[in-house]
PDB file of C-alpha atoms in Angstrom:
ATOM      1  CA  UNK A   1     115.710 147.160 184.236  1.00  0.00           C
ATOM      2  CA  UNK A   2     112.965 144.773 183.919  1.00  0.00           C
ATOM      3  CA  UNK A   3     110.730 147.295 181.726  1.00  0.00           C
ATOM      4  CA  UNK A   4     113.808 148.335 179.469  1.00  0.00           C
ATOM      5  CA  UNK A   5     114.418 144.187 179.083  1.00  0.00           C
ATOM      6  CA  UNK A   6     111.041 143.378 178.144  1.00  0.00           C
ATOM      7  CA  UNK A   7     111.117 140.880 180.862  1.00  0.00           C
ATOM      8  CA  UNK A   8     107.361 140.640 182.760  1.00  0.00           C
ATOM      9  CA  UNK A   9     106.841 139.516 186.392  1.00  0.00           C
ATOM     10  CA  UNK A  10     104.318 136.619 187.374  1.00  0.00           C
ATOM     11  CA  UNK A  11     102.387 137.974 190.686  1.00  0.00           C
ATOM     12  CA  UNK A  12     104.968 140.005 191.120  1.00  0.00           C
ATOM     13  CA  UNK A  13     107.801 137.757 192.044  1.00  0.00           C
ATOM     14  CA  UNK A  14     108.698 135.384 189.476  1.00  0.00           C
ATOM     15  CA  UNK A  15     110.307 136.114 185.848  1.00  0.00           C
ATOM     16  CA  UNK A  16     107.136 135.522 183.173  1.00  0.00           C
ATOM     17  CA  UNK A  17     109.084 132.608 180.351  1.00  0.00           C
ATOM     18  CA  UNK A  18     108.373 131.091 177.192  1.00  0.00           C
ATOM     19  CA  UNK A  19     108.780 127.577 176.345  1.00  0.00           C
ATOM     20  CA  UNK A  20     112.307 127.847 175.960  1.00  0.00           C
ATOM     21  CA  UNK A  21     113.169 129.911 179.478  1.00  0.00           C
ATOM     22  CA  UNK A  22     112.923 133.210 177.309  1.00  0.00           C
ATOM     23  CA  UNK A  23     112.091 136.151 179.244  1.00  0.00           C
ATOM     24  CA  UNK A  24     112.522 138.989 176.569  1.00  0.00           C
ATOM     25  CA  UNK A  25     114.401 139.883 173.694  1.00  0.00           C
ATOM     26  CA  UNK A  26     117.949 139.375 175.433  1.00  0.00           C
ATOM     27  CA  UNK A  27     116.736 137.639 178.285  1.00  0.00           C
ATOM     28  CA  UNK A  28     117.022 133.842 180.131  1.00  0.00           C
ATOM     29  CA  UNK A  29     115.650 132.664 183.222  1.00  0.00           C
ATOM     30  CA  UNK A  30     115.473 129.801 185.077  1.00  0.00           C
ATOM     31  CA  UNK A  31     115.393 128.017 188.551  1.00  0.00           C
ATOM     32  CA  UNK A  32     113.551 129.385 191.350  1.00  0.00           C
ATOM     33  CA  UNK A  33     113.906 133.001 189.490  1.00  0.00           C
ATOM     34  CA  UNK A  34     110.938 131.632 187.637  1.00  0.00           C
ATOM     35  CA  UNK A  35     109.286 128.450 189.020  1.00  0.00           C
ATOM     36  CA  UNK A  36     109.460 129.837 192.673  1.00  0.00           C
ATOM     37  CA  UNK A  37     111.194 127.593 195.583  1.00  0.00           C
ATOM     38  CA  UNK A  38     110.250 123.796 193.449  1.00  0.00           C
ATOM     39  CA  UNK A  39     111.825 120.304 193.605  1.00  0.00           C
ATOM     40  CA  UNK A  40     115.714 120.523 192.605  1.00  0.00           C
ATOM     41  CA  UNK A  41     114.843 118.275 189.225  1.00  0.00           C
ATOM     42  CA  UNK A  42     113.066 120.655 188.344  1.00  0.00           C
ATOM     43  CA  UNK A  43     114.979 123.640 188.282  1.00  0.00           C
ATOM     44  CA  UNK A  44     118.007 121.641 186.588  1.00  0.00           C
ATOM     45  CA  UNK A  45     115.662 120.881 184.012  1.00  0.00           C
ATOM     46  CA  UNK A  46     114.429 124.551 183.293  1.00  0.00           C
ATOM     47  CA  UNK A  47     118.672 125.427 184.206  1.00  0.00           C
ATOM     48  CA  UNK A  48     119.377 122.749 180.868  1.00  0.00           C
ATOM     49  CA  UNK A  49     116.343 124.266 178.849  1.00  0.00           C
ATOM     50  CA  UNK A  50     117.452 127.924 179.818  1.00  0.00           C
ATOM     51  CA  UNK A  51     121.399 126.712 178.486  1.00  0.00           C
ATOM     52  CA  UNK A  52     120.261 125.771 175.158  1.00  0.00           C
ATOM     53  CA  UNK A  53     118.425 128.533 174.813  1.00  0.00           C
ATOM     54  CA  UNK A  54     121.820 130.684 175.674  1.00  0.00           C
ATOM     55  CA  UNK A  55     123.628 128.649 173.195  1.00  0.00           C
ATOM     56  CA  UNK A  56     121.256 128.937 170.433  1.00  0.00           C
ATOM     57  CA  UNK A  57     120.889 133.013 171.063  1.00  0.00           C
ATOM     58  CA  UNK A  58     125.149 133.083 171.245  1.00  0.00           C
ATOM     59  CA  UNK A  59     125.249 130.780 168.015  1.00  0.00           C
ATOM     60  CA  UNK A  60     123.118 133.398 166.055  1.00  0.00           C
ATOM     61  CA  UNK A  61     125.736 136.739 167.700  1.00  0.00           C
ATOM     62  CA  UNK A  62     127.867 138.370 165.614  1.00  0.00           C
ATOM     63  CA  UNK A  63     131.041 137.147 165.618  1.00  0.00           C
ATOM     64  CA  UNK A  64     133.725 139.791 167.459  1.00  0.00           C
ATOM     65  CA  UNK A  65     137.312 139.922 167.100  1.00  0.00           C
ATOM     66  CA  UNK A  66     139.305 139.348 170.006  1.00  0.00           C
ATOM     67  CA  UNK A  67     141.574 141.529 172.016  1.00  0.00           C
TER      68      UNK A  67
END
């Protein structure tokens, strides 16, 4: 799932991000996920980078009608 994602590991355990907890293409991470077992400030601060990043990426989606 990883490969077809885009998304790279870090020694084989933690998700590889950019700047703005981008993973791939399609793909967010945050937390421990990518900055391994860390101080709780921490991970909400890559959880609120990761969220923007989620809004921006939903912002630019095409619009679908709903059922």
């Amino acid at each position: 799932l990883f490969d077809q994602l885009g998304v790279d590991l870090v020694d084989g355990a933690r998700i590889a991000v950019n700047d703005s907890m981008r993973a791939g293409r399609v793909a967010v991470a945050a937390g421990d996920a990518v900055i391994g077992a860390a101080l709780v400030v921490d991970a909400i601060a890559a959880g609120r980078r990761a969220a923007a990043t989620c809004d921006r990426l939903l912002q630019k989606a095409p619009r679908t009608a709903a059922v």
